[in-house]
Coordinates of C-alpha atoms in Angstrom, one line a residue:
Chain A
X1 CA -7.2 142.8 101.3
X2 CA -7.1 139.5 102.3
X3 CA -11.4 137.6 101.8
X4 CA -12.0 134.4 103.7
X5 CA -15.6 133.2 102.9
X6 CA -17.6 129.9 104.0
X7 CA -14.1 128.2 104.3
X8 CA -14.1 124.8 104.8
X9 CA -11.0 122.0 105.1
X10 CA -11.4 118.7 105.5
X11 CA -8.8 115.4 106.0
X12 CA -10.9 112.8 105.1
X13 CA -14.1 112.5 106.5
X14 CA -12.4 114.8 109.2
X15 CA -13.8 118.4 109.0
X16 CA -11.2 120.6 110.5
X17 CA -12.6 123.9 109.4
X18 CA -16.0 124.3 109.3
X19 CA -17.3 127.2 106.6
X20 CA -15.3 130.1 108.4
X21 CA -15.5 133.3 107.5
X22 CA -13.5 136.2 107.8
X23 CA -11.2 139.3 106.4
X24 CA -7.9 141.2 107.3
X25 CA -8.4 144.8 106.0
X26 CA -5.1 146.9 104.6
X27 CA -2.2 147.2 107.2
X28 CA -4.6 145.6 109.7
X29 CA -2.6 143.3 112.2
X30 CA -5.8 140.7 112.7
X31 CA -5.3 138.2 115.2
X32 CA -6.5 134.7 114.3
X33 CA -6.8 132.6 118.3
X34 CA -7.8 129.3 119.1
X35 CA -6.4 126.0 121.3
X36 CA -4.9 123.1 119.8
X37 CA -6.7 121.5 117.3
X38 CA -8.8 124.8 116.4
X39 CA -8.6 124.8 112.9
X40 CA -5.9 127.5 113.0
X41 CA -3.0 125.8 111.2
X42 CA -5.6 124.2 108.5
X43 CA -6.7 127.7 107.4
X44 CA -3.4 129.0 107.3
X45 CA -2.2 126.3 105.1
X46 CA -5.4 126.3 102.8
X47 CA -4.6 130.0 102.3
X48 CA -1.2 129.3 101.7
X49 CA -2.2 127.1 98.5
X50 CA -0.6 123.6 100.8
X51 CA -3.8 122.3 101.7
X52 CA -7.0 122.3 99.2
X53 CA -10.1 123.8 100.5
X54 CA -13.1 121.7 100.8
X55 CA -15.8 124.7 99.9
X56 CA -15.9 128.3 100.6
X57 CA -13.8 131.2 98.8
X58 CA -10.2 133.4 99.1
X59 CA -9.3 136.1 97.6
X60 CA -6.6 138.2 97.5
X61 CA -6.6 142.2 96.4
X62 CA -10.2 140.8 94.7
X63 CA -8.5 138.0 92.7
X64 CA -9.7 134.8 93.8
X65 CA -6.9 132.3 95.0
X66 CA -8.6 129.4 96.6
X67 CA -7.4 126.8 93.9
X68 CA -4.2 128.5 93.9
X69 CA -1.1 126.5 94.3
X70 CA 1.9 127.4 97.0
X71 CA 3.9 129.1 94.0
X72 CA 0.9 131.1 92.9
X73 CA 0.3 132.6 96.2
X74 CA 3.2 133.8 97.1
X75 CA 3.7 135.4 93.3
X76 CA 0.2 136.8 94.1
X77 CA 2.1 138.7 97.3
X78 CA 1.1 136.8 100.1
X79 CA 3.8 135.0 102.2
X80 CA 3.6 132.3 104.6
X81 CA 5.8 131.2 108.0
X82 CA 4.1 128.0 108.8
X83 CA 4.5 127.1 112.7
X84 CA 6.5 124.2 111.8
X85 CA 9.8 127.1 111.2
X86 CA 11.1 125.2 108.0
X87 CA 14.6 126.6 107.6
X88 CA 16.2 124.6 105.3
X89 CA 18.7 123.0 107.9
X90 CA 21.5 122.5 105.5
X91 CA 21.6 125.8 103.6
X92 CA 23.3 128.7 104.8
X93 CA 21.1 131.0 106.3
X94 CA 22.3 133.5 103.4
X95 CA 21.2 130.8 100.8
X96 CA 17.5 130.8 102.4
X97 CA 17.0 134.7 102.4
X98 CA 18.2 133.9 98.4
X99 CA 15.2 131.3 97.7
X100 CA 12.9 133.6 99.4
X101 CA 13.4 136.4 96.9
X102 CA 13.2 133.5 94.2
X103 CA 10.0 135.6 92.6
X104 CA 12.1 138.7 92.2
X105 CA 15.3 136.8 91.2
X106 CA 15.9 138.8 88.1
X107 CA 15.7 142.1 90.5
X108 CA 19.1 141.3 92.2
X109 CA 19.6 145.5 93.6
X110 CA 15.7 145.2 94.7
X111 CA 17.0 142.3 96.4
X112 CA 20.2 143.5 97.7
X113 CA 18.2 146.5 99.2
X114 CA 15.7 144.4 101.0
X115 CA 18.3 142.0 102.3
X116 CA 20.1 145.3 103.6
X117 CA 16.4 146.5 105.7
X118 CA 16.1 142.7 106.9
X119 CA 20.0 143.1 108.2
X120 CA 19.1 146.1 110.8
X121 CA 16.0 144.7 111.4
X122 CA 17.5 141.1 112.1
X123 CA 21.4 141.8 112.8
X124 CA 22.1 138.5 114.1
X125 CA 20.8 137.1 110.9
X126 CA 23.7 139.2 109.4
X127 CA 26.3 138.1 111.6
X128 CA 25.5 134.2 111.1
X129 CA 24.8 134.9 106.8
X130 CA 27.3 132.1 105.9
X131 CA 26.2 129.5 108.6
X132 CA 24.4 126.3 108.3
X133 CA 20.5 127.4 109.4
X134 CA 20.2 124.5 111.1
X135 CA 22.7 124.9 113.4
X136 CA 21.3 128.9 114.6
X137 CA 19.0 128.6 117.8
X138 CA 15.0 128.1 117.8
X139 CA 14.6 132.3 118.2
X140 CA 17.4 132.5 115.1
X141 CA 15.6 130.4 113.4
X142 CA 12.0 131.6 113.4
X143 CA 13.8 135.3 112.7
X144 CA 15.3 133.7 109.7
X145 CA 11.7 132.2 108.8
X146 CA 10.3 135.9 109.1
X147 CA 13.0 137.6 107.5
X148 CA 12.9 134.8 104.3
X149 CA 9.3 135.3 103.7
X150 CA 9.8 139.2 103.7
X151 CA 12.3 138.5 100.9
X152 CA 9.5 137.8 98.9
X153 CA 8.6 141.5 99.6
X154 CA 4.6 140.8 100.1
X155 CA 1.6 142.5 100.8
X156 CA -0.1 140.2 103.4
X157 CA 2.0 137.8 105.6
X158 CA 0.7 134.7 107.0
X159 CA 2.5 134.4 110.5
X160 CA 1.6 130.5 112.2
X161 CA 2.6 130.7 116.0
X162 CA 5.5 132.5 115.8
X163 CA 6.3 132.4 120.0
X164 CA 5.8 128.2 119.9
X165 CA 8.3 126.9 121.6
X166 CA 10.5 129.9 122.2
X167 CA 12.0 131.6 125.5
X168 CA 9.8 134.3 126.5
X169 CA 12.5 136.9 126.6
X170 CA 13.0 136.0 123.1
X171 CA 9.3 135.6 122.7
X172 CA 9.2 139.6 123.6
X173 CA 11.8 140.2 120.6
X174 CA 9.3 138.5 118.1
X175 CA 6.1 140.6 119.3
X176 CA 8.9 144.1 118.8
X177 CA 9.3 143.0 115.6
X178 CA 5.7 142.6 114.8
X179 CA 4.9 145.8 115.9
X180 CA 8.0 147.2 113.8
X181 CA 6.3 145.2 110.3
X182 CA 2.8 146.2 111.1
X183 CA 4.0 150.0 111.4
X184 CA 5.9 149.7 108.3
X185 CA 2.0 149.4 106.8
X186 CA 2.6 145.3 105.7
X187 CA -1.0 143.4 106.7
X188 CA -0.8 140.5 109.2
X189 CA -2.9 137.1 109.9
X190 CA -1.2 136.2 113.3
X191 CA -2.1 132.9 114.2
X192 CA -1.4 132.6 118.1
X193 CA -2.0 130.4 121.3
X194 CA -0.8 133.0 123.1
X195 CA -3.5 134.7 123.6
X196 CA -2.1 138.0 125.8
X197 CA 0.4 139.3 123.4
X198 CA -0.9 138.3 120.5
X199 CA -4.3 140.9 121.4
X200 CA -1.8 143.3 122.8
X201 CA -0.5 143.7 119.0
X202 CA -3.9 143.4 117.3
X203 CA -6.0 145.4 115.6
X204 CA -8.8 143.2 115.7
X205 CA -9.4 139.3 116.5
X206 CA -11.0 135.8 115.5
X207 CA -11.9 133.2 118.4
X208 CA -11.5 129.5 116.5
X209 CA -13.1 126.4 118.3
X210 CA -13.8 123.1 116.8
X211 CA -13.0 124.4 113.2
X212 CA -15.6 127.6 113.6
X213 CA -15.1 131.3 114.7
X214 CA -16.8 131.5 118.1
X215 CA -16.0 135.0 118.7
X216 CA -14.3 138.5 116.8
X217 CA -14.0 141.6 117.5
X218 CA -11.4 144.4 118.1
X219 CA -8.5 143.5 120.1
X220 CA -10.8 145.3 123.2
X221 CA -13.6 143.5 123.2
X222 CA -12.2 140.2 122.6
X223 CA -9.8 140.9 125.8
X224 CA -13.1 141.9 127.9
X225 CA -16.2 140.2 126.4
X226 CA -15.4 136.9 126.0
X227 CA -14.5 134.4 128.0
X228 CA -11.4 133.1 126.3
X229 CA -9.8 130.4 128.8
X230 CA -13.1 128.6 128.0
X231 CA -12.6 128.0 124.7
X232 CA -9.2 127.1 125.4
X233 CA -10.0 124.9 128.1
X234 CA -13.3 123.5 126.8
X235 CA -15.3 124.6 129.8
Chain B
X1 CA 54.1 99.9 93.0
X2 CA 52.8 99.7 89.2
X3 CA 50.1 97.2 91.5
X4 CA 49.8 99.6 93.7
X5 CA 48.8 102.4 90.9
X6 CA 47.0 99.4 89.0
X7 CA 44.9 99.3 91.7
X8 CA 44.1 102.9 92.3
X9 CA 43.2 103.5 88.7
X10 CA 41.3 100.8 88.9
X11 CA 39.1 101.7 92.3
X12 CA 38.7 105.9 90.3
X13 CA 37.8 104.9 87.5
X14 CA 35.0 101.9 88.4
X15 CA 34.5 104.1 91.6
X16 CA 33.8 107.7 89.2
X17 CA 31.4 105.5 87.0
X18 CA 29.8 104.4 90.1
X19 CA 29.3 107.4 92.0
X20 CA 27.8 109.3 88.9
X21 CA 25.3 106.5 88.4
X22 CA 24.5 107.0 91.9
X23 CA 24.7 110.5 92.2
X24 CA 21.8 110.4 88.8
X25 CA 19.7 108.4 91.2
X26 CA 19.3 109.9 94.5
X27 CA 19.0 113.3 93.1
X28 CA 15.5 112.1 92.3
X29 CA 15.3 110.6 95.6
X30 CA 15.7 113.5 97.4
X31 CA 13.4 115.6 96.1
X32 CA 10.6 113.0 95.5
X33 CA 11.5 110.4 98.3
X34 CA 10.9 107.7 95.0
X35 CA 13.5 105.8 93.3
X36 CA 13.0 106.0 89.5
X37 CA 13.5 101.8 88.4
X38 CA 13.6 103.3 84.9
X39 CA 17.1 105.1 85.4
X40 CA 19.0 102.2 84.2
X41 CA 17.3 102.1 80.9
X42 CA 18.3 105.7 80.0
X43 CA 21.7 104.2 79.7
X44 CA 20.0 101.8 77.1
X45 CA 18.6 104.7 75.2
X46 CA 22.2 106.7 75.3
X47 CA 24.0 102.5 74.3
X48 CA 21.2 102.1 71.2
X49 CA 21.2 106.1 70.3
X50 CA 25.3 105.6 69.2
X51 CA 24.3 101.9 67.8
X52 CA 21.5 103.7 65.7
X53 CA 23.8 106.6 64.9
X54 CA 27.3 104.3 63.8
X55 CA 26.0 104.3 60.4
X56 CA 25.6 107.6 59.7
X57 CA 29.7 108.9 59.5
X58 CA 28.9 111.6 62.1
X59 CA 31.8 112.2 64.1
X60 CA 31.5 110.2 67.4
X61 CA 31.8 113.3 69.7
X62 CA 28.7 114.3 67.8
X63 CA 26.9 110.6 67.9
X64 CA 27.8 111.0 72.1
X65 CA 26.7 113.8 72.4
X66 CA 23.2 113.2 70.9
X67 CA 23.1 109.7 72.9
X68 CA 23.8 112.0 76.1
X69 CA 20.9 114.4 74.7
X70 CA 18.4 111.3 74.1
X71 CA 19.2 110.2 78.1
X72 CA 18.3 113.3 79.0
X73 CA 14.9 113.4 76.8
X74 CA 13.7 110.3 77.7
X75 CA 14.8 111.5 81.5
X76 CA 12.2 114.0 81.5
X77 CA 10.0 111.6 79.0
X78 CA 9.9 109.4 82.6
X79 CA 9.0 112.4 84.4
X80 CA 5.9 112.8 82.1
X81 CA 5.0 109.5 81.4
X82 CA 5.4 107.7 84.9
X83 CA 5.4 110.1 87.5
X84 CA 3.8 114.0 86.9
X85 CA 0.2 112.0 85.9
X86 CA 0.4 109.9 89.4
X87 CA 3.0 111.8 91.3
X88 CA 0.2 113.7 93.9
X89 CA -2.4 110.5 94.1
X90 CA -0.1 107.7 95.6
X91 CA 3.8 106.6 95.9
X92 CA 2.5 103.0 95.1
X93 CA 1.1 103.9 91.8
X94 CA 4.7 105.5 91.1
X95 CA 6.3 102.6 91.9
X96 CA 4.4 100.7 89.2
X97 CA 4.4 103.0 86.5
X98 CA 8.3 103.8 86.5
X99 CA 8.5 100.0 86.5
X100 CA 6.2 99.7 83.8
X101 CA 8.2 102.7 81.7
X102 CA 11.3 100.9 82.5
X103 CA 9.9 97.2 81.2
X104 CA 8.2 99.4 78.1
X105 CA 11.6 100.6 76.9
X106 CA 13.4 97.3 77.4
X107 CA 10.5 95.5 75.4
X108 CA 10.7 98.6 72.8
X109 CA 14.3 97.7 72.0
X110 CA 13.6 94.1 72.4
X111 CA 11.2 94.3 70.1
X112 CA 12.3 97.1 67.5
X113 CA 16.1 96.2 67.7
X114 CA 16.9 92.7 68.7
X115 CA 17.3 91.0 71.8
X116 CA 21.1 90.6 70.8
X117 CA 23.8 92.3 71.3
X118 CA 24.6 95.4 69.2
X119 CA 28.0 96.8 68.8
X120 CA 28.4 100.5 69.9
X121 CA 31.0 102.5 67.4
X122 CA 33.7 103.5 70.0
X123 CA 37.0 105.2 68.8
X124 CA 40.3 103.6 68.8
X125 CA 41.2 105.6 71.9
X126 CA 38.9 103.4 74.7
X127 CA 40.7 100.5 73.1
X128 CA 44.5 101.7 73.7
X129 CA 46.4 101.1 76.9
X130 CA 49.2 103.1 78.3
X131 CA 51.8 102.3 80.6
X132 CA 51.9 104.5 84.1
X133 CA 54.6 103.9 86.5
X134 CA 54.6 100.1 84.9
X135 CA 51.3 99.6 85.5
X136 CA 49.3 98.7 81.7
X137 CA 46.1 100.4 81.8
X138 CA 43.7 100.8 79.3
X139 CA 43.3 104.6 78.2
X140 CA 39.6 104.3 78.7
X141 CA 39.9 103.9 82.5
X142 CA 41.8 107.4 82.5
X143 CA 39.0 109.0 80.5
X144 CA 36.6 107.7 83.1
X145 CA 38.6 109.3 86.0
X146 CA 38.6 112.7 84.1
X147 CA 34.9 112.9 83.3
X148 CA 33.6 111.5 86.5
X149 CA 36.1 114.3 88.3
X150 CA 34.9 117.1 85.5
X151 CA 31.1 116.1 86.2
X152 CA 30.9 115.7 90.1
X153 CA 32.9 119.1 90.0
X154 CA 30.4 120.4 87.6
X155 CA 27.2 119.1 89.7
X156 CA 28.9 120.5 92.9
X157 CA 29.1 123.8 91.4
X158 CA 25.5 123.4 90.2
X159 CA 23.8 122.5 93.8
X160 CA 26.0 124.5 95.7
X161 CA 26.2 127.9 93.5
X162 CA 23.4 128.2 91.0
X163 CA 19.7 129.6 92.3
X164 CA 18.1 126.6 90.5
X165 CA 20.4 124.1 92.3
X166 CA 20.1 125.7 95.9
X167 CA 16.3 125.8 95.5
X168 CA 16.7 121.9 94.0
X169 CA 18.0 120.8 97.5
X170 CA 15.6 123.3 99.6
X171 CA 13.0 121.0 97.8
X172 CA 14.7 118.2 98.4
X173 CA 14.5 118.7 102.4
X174 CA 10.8 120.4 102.3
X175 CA 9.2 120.4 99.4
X176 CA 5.7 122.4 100.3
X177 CA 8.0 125.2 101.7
X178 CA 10.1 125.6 98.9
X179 CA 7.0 126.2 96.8
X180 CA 5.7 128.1 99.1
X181 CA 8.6 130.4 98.7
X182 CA 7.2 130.7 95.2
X183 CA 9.7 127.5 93.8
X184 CA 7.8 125.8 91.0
X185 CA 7.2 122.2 92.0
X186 CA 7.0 120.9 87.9
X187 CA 10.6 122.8 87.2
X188 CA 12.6 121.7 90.1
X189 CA 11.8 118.2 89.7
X190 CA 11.5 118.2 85.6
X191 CA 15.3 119.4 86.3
X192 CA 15.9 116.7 88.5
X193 CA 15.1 114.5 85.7
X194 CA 16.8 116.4 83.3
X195 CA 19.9 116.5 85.3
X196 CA 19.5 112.4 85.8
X197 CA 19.0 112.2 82.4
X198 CA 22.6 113.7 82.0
X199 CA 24.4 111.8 84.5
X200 CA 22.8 108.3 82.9
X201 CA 23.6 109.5 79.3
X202 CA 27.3 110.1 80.0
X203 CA 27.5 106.9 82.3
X204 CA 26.2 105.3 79.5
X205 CA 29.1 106.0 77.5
X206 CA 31.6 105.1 79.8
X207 CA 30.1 101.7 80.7
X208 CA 29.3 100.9 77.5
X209 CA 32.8 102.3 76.4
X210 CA 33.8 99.0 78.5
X211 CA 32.0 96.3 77.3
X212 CA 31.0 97.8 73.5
X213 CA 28.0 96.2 73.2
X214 CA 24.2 97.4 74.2
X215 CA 21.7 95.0 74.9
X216 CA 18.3 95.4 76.3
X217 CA 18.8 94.6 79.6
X218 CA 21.8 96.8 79.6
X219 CA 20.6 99.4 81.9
X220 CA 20.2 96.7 85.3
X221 CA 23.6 96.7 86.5
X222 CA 24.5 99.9 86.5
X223 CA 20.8 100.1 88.2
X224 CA 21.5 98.0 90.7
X225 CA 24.8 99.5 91.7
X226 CA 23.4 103.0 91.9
X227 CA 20.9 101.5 94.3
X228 CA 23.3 99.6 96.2
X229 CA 26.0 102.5 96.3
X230 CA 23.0 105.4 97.2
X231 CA 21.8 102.7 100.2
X232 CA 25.3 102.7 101.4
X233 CA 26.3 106.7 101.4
X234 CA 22.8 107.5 102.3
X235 CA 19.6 107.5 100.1
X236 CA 18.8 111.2 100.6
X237 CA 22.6 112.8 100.5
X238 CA 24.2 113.9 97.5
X239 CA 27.7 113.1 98.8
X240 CA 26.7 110.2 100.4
X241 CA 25.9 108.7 96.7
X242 CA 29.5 109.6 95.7
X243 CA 31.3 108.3 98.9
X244 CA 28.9 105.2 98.3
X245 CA 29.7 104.6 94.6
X246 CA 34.1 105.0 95.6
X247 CA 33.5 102.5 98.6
X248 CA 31.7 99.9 96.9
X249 CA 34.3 100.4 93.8
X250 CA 36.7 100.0 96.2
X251 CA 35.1 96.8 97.9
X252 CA 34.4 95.2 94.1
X253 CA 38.2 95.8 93.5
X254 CA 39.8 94.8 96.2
X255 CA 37.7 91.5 96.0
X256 CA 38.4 91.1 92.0
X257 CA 42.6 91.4 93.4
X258 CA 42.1 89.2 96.4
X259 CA 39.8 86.4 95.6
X260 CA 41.1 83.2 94.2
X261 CA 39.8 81.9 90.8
X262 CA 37.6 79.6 92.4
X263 CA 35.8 82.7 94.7
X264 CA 35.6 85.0 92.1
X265 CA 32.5 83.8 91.0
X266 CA 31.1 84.7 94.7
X267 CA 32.7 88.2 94.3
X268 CA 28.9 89.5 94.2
X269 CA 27.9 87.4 97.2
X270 CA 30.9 88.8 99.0
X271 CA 30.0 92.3 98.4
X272 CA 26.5 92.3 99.2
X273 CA 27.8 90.7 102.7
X274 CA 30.1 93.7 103.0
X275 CA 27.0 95.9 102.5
X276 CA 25.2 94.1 104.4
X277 CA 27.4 94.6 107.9
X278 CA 28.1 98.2 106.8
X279 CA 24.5 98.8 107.1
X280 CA 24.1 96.7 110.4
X281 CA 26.8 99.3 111.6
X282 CA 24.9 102.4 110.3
X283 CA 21.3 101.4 108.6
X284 CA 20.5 105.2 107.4
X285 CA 24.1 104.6 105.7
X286 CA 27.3 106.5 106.3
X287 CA 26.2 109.8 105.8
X288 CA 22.8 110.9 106.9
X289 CA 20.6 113.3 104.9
X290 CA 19.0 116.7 105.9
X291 CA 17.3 116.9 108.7
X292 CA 13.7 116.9 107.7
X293 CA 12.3 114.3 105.3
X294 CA 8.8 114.1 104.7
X295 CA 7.7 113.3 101.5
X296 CA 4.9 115.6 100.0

């Protein structure tokens, strides 16, 4: 589904990625882990056409999308929630689940459909459709993220730290609704620093460190091989 | 109380010119984060499209309209020429070039028309004055007033209910995430333009509809108090440009009424203190922009 070959991203003379390699299979949940400063957020933002790859290869279903731009990625069906949970503060949160269907516009009962799954799945988004999104809570706010970039009804979602910064018990609520996308079949990167229930989700994971994958495996063996808290800690 | 309503047609109608000169100006701003120096002189193209037209017997309706469709040409024309070729390399180089498109036009006109002033056909009607509660005012100011109302409706409907204006200000708070919800980047802000383009074009009229003449340079003080009025509501808010354009109307009236004949000639100086302690009081100006505001 979803190729990552020899990737590399650099700022500058600053390599951040360093020729990674790796691939999320067809309703795979694949765990992408790593400290700060990993390389994590770099390769989901090269994938998501923001940042321009340095060398190396993506491709998509077999098409190749490593020049791609942001709008040609997401037409090519894979959607991005970048950790930084851009809601568009001033829009209703109504008006953002509208620009995330901006490549189906011309489908408005398609649309109306999928706004009507996202509803159960998110009811408070329903509840708070005509409010300002920047005035809904961090946890509101990174459902909204989620349920805008399913508007876009894609194959592959790119999820960037979806828990950062959020109460754990809402924290819990994100995981559930993982684990609700990856059974409806949809194929997930999940980019996480938290490491426990991010493996507890995954079908397989990749160990970042200083821009390279240090470690991968199934969810399994990454919890009982490897020695995670040193790469996180350095040791 | 014919001063009274003197004064308040006065403050709409130099306050509606205003605020759409503004409002053409920051909504390039906010998406870009760049202020395009070449907006005044698409109210020089739309001031020498009706002088190059006058001779042709077209009706003027028709002659406006095409000097509002040659604003917004050379409005995406600016979009082309000094900022798509530079726009990802460096905000610098943007500066320059839409300097450098803005001192190419004025030296075009300069150069192909005259540096003289050229009379604009206007028809009889921005030349009458009626009488309203006592008060004499010239009909022009009235047709100011009703445009500037019809258009800052019209734009309000555009941001607020069209998909192409609500994904023009997602862009204009994050850009990178609007495209990456599949917004393309070249549309939204060729729109921008082509919307700016509009706003100049009829502004064009109207302030030209006051003075009748189009010279070169035409396109600087409307340019300067777009700038001035955008700085005041709040460079990245579309209302803010509107409330800005009103109050500095306001504050340029009430100075023309109040300021002895010797002063007057310092009304300027006046004005730009005012602005100056109104943005001592709140520098991001009165009403603050969306939250996030990188530029990309």
């Amino acid at each position: 589904m979803l190729d990552v070959r020899d990737l590399s991203v650099s700022y500058g003379t600053i390599r951040a990625v360093r020729g990674i390699s790796f691939s999320v299979g067809k309703g795979e949940l694949v765990s992408l882990l790593g400290a700060n400063g990993a390389g994590k957020s770099s390769t989901i933002k090269c994938i998501a056409g923001a940042l321009k790859a340095s060398g190396g290869s993506i491709t998509l279903e077999g098409k190749d999308i490593t020049a791609a731009s942001p709008e040609q990625v997401i037409r090519a069906g894979l959607a991005t929630v970048p950790e930084t949970r851009d809601v568009f503060p001033d829009l209703t949160v109504a008006e953002n689940l509208m620009l995330g269907a901006y490549i189906h516009r011309r489908d408005q009962a398609g649309n109306r459909d999928n706004l009507e799954r996202l509803h159960t799945l998110f009811p408070r988004l329903a509840e708070r459709s005509a409010q300002a999104a920047g005035t809904l809570s961090g946890g509101e706010q990174q459902m909204l993220v989620i349920a805008r970039a399913l508007m876009a009804r894609p194959s592959v979602l790119l999820l960037d730290e979806p828990s950062l910064g959020l109460a754990p018990a809402i924290v819990e609520r994100i995981f559930e609704m993982i684990e609700t996308l990856k059974t409806s079949g949809l194929t997930i990167l999940l980019v996480e620093q938290n490491v426990n229930q991010a493996l507890a989700v995954a079908d397989r994971a990749y160990v970042m460190r200083l821009g390279a994958i240090v470690a991968s495996g199934t969810a399994e063996e990454i919890r009982s091989t490897s020695d995670l808290s040193s790469h996180y800690l350095g040791g | 109380m014919a001063f009274a309503i003197q004064f308040v047609i006065d403050v709409l109608s130099l306050g509606g010119a205003y605020a759409l000169m503004a409002l053409g100006l920051v909504i390039i701003y906010g998406i870009l984060r760049l202020v395009n120096f070449a907006y005044g002189e698409l109210i020089m193209v739309a001031g020498y499209t009706m002088y190059l037209t006058s001779g042709s017997g077209l009706p003027w309706l028709l002659m406006a309209a095409l000097a509002v469709v040659m604003a917004i040409v050379f409005g995406i024309l600016t979009d082309y020429v000094a900022f798509r070729p530079v726009r990802a390399k460096s905000v610098t180089a943007v500066l320059i070039t839409s300097f450098a498109f803005s001192n190419l036009l004025q030296n075009a006109a300069l150069l192909f028309i005259s540096p003289r002033p050229r009379n604009v056909p206007l028809p009889d009607i921005f030349s009458q004055t009626v009488s309203i509660g006592g008060a004499i005012t010239p009909v022009r100011n009235l047709i100011t007033i009703a445009a500037s109302i019809v258009l800052l409706a019209a734009v309000a409907f555009l941001m607020r209910k069209t998909t192409l204006g609500i994904a023009m200000r997602a862009a204009a708070t994050n850009f990178t995430m609007a495209r990456m919800l599949g917004v393309p980047a070249n549309l939204i802000i060729t729109s921008a333009f082509a919307l700016s383009g509009f706003l100049a074009g009829v502004v064009g009229l109207l302030w030209i509809g006051r003075i009748g003449t189009v010279v070169p340079g035409v396109g600087l003080e409307p340019l300067l108090v777009a700038f001035i009025a955008t700085v005041i509501g709040g460079m990245r808010s579309l209302p803010g440009a509107v409330v800005g354009g009103f109050l500095l109307a306001l504050i340029d009236t009430t100075l023309n009424y109040t300021l002895s004949q010797d002063l007057l000639k310092f009304r300027d100086a006046f004005t730009f203190s005012l602005v100056i302690l109104i943005l001592l009081w709140r520098p991001e100006g009165l009403i603050k922009g969306p939250a996030s505001g990188q530029r990309t």
